[in-house]
Short mmCIF file of C-alpha atoms in Angstrom, two decimals:
data_model
loop_
_atom_site.label_atom_id
_atom_site.label_comp_id
_atom_site.label_asym_id
_atom_site.label_seq_id
_atom_site.Cartn_x
_atom_site.Cartn_y
_atom_site.Cartn_z
CA MET A 1 20.01 80.60 127.45
CA ASN A 2 20.01 78.92 123.65
CA ILE A 3 21.92 76.39 123.08
CA LEU A 4 23.28 75.24 119.61
CA TRP A 5 24.68 71.96 120.22
CA VAL A 6 26.56 70.58 116.94
CA PHE A 7 27.10 66.99 116.75
CA ALA A 8 29.01 64.59 114.28
CA HIS A 9 28.69 61.00 114.83
CA PRO A 10 27.15 58.88 111.77
CA GLU A 11 25.17 56.23 114.11
CA PRO A 12 22.37 57.63 116.52
CA ARG A 13 22.33 55.29 118.81
CA SER A 14 25.90 55.06 119.45
CA LEU A 15 27.43 56.13 122.67
CA ASN A 16 27.83 59.80 121.54
CA GLY A 17 24.20 59.68 120.37
CA THR A 18 23.26 58.11 123.74
CA LEU A 19 24.81 60.85 125.14
CA ARG A 20 23.68 63.68 123.10
CA ASP A 21 19.92 62.53 123.78
CA ALA A 22 20.58 63.00 127.70
CA ALA A 23 22.31 66.06 127.71
CA LEU A 24 19.31 67.81 125.15
CA THR A 25 16.86 66.25 127.42
CA GLU A 26 18.50 67.71 130.68
CA LEU A 27 19.15 71.42 128.93
CA ARG A 28 15.46 71.05 128.21
CA ALA A 29 14.55 70.22 131.54
CA HIS A 30 15.93 73.11 133.32
CA GLY A 31 13.88 75.80 130.63
CA HIS A 32 17.11 76.25 128.02
CA THR A 33 16.31 76.23 124.51
CA VAL A 34 17.99 73.96 122.28
CA GLU A 35 18.98 74.02 118.44
CA GLN A 36 21.13 71.26 116.73
CA SER A 37 22.96 70.54 114.06
CA ASP A 38 23.28 66.44 113.54
CA LEU A 39 25.31 66.66 110.69
CA TYR A 40 25.69 63.23 109.10
CA ALA A 41 21.64 63.29 109.52
CA MET A 42 21.50 66.64 107.92
CA GLN A 43 24.24 64.68 104.74
CA TRP A 44 26.12 68.37 105.46
CA ASN A 45 28.30 69.23 102.69
CA PRO A 46 31.91 69.81 104.14
CA VAL A 47 33.47 71.33 100.95
CA VAL A 48 33.93 74.69 100.24
CA THR A 49 32.93 75.37 96.41
CA PRO A 50 32.62 78.32 94.18
CA GLN A 51 28.96 77.78 94.60
CA ASP A 52 29.11 78.53 98.35
CA TYR A 53 29.72 81.78 97.05
CA ALA A 54 27.69 82.13 94.02
CA HIS A 55 30.83 83.12 92.04
CA ASP A 56 31.80 83.30 88.98
CA ARG A 57 33.33 80.26 87.07
CA ALA A 58 35.25 82.79 84.83
CA ARG A 59 37.11 84.59 87.42
CA ARG A 60 39.79 82.73 90.00
CA PHE A 61 37.98 81.40 93.13
CA ARG A 62 39.44 83.40 95.94
CA VAL A 63 38.06 81.68 98.83
CA ALA A 64 38.11 84.13 101.14
CA ALA A 65 37.16 87.48 99.17
CA ALA A 66 34.44 85.08 97.62
CA SER A 67 33.13 84.54 100.93
CA ILE A 68 33.33 87.98 102.44
CA ALA A 69 31.80 89.41 99.44
CA ALA A 70 29.08 86.65 99.17
CA LEU A 71 28.17 87.12 102.84
CA ALA A 72 27.57 91.05 102.19
CA ALA A 73 25.63 90.14 99.61
CA GLY A 74 23.22 87.70 101.31
CA THR A 75 24.31 85.50 98.35
CA GLN A 76 25.92 83.07 100.60
CA ALA A 77 24.72 79.05 100.02
CA PRO A 78 21.64 78.75 102.10
CA ASP A 79 22.98 76.22 104.67
CA ILE A 80 25.55 78.26 105.13
CA ALA A 81 23.32 81.15 106.06
CA ALA A 82 20.75 78.79 107.79
CA GLU A 83 24.00 77.55 110.57
CA GLN A 84 25.41 81.52 110.75
CA GLN A 85 21.76 82.50 112.03
CA LYS A 86 21.89 79.41 114.82
CA LEU A 87 25.50 80.85 115.85
CA LEU A 88 24.05 84.42 116.24
CA ARG A 89 21.06 83.26 118.16
CA ALA A 90 22.94 80.82 120.75
CA ASP A 91 24.12 82.40 124.09
CA ALA A 92 26.49 78.81 124.09
CA VAL A 93 27.68 76.38 121.55
CA VAL A 94 28.62 72.74 122.18
CA LEU A 95 30.95 70.78 119.66
CA HIS A 96 30.30 67.07 120.09
CA PHE A 97 32.43 64.73 118.52
CA PRO A 98 34.54 61.28 118.79
CA LEU A 99 38.19 61.88 118.04
CA TRP A 100 39.39 60.81 115.26
CA TRP A 101 43.10 60.65 114.27
CA TYR A 102 43.45 63.63 117.04
CA SER A 103 41.03 65.99 115.91
CA MET A 104 36.92 66.60 114.66
CA PRO A 105 35.98 64.24 111.89
CA ALA A 106 36.13 65.73 108.85
CA ILE A 107 32.31 66.72 108.70
CA MET A 108 32.69 68.74 111.47
CA LYS A 109 35.76 70.33 110.30
CA GLY A 110 34.14 71.35 107.00
CA TRP A 111 31.32 72.78 109.05
CA VAL A 112 33.67 75.16 110.22
CA ASP A 113 35.66 75.41 107.22
CA ARG A 114 32.36 76.52 105.40
CA VAL A 115 30.45 78.74 107.88
CA PHE A 116 33.15 80.59 109.84
CA VAL A 117 33.86 82.41 106.33
CA GLU A 118 35.61 86.01 106.48
CA GLY A 119 33.82 88.55 107.75
CA PHE A 120 31.93 86.25 110.26
CA GLY A 121 34.79 84.18 111.86
CA TYR A 122 37.49 85.73 111.17
CA GLY A 123 38.95 89.25 108.73
CA ILE A 124 36.66 91.18 111.59
CA ARG A 125 38.20 94.98 111.82
CA ALA A 126 37.44 96.99 114.73
CA ALA A 127 36.54 100.88 114.68
CA ASP A 128 40.55 102.02 113.85
CA GLY A 129 40.98 99.30 111.31
CA SER A 130 42.82 96.57 114.30
CA THR A 131 41.46 92.74 113.59
CA ARG A 132 39.30 91.42 116.53
CA ARG A 133 40.40 87.66 117.15
CA TYR A 134 41.39 85.38 120.03
CA GLY A 135 38.68 86.98 122.57
CA ASP A 136 36.95 89.08 120.22
CA GLY A 137 34.90 88.43 117.44
CA VAL A 138 31.22 88.58 116.14
CA LEU A 139 30.90 85.88 118.00
CA GLY A 140 32.29 87.43 121.34
CA GLY A 141 30.03 87.16 124.89
CA LYS A 142 29.24 82.98 123.66
CA ARG A 143 29.75 80.45 125.74
CA ALA A 144 31.51 77.10 124.21
CA MET A 145 32.56 73.68 125.18
CA VAL A 146 34.01 70.54 123.59
CA VAL A 147 32.24 67.21 124.29
CA LEU A 148 34.48 64.41 122.82
CA SER A 149 34.98 60.35 123.70
CA MET A 150 38.05 58.83 122.41
CA GLY A 151 39.00 54.93 122.38
CA GLY A 152 42.39 55.28 124.26
CA SER A 153 42.71 55.39 128.07
CA GLU A 154 42.44 58.66 129.96
CA HIS A 155 45.71 58.59 130.86
CA THR A 156 47.39 58.43 127.92
CA VAL A 157 46.22 62.72 127.80
CA SER A 158 47.31 63.31 130.89
CA PRO A 159 50.15 65.92 131.01
CA ARG A 160 53.15 62.93 130.86
CA GLY A 161 50.84 60.73 128.40
CA ILE A 162 51.77 59.26 125.08
CA SER A 163 49.36 61.60 123.04
CA GLY A 164 49.83 64.69 125.13
CA SER A 165 47.58 66.73 127.48
CA LEU A 166 43.63 67.20 126.24
CA ASP A 167 44.05 71.11 126.22
CA GLU A 168 47.26 70.97 124.10
CA LEU A 169 45.30 67.79 121.69
CA LEU A 170 41.97 70.10 121.70
CA TYR A 171 44.68 73.74 121.34
CA PRO A 172 43.81 73.90 117.46
CA ILE A 173 39.75 73.74 118.10
CA GLN A 174 39.41 75.59 121.91
CA HIS A 175 42.44 77.89 121.30
CA GLY A 176 42.19 78.40 117.29
CA ILE A 177 38.36 78.28 116.52
CA LEU A 178 36.54 79.14 119.83
CA PHE A 179 38.28 81.46 121.39
CA TYR A 180 39.75 82.91 118.07
CA THR A 181 36.38 83.68 116.75
CA GLY A 182 35.22 85.72 120.58
CA MET A 183 33.66 83.02 122.03
CA SER A 184 34.33 81.59 126.61
CA VAL A 185 35.67 78.49 126.25
CA LEU A 186 34.84 75.96 129.02
CA PRO A 187 36.97 73.03 130.16
CA PRO A 188 36.14 70.02 127.75
CA VAL A 189 34.53 67.13 128.90
CA LEU A 190 36.19 63.94 127.93
CA VAL A 191 34.27 59.85 127.29
CA ALA A 192 37.42 58.19 127.58
CA SER A 193 37.87 54.28 127.01
CA ALA A 194 34.68 54.49 124.39
CA ASP A 195 35.64 51.13 122.77
CA ARG A 196 35.46 49.42 126.33
CA MET A 197 32.58 51.23 127.89
CA THR A 198 30.62 49.11 130.83
CA GLU A 199 27.16 50.02 132.28
CA THR A 200 29.04 51.51 135.37
CA GLY A 201 31.33 53.60 133.21
CA TYR A 202 28.52 54.82 131.10
CA ALA A 203 26.37 56.00 134.19
CA ALA A 204 29.46 57.93 135.38
CA ALA A 205 30.07 59.59 131.77
CA GLU A 206 26.08 60.37 131.81
CA SER A 207 26.25 61.96 135.33
CA GLU A 208 29.33 63.86 134.70
CA LEU A 209 28.11 65.47 131.21
CA LEU A 210 24.62 66.22 132.65
CA GLN A 211 26.50 68.22 135.73
CA ARG A 212 28.91 69.62 132.87
CA VAL A 213 25.74 71.16 130.40
CA LYS A 214 24.17 72.53 133.96
CA GLY A 215 27.19 74.62 134.55
CA LEU A 216 26.91 76.07 130.98
CA PRO A 217 25.90 79.28 131.90
CA THR A 218 27.95 79.61 135.33
CA ASP A 219 31.51 77.29 135.09
CA GLU A 220 34.42 79.51 134.78
CA PRO A 221 35.75 79.60 131.22
CA ILE A 222 39.72 78.62 130.76
CA PRO A 223 41.74 81.70 131.17
CA TYR A 224 43.47 81.82 127.56
CA ARG A 225 45.41 85.57 127.17
CA SER A 226 43.44 88.04 125.14
CA GLN A 227 45.08 89.33 121.66
CA ASN A 228 44.34 92.85 122.96
CA GLY A 229 44.99 92.37 126.79
CA GLY A 230 48.26 93.65 126.88
CA ASP A 231 50.39 90.27 127.36
CA TYR A 232 51.31 90.66 123.49
CA ASP A 233 53.86 93.04 121.56
CA ARG A 234 52.66 94.35 118.24
CA ARG A 235 53.56 90.95 116.69
CA PHE A 236 52.05 88.85 118.46
CA VAL A 237 54.45 87.52 120.17
CA LEU A 238 53.91 87.05 124.49
CA ARG A 239 55.97 89.56 125.78
CA GLU A 240 59.06 88.44 127.60
CA ASN A 241 58.46 89.21 131.38
CA ILE A 242 55.52 86.76 131.09
CA GLU A 243 56.36 83.10 131.23
CA ALA A 244 60.32 83.93 130.25
CA ASN A 245 61.49 80.20 130.87
CA GLU A 246 58.59 78.60 129.20
CA ILE A 247 57.61 77.65 125.74
CA GLY A 248 54.50 75.95 123.78
CA VAL A 249 51.14 76.64 123.69
CA ARG A 250 50.44 76.44 127.26
CA ILE A 251 51.86 80.08 127.68
CA HIS A 252 49.01 81.30 126.10
CA THR A 253 46.64 79.96 129.30
CA GLN A 254 46.92 82.62 132.61
CA ARG A 255 48.25 80.45 135.27
#
């Protein structure tokens, strides 16, 4: 497989940096090709600007319209185009980051904002004019996985934990970005209690990560309901006969 590892941590000698290095070594040892976007090392610009799309500043800047026009004309900023090509080459995409304020670091969110433009990440049309998303899209057929660390204990992101369940916490990323663009999303890898990591704890965390990256080609993805699989009505609301007495994000996963 060709794997794109998108990494967001400012310190390469950190726990995350060390785990990343171990995972990339493991993948290459098993014959995979790895491309990396180390966002801090790249000094990635996370801010969307008119210059991203060679936009004429005499006209109002409408981000979606400007981005799709630049994509079609080949006038996107070179750094955006390069990341899109990495994504197109990839069979699997790993987003690796520390959990900061219940989400990815701003630099990684800015990577998504600038790279997943209209016509590439969203706004994709099928032959009949319908929108391709949630299980369909340009990135369909690819696999994706989130690897994250957090300072809190694992039980705080359990179904009854104070922070909410991990699946719900990561729903905007796993379902709203990765699955939305067509990718099959594998269950995440969580490295908890990162600020209190012991040597024994690190060995266990590394072992789990290495096992999970070995399973990138074969592990079963999260069974999210596809937009066009028949579970949703024409308003994209889950049909009344499915999970009739349930609400919340978990109803969008088949159980």
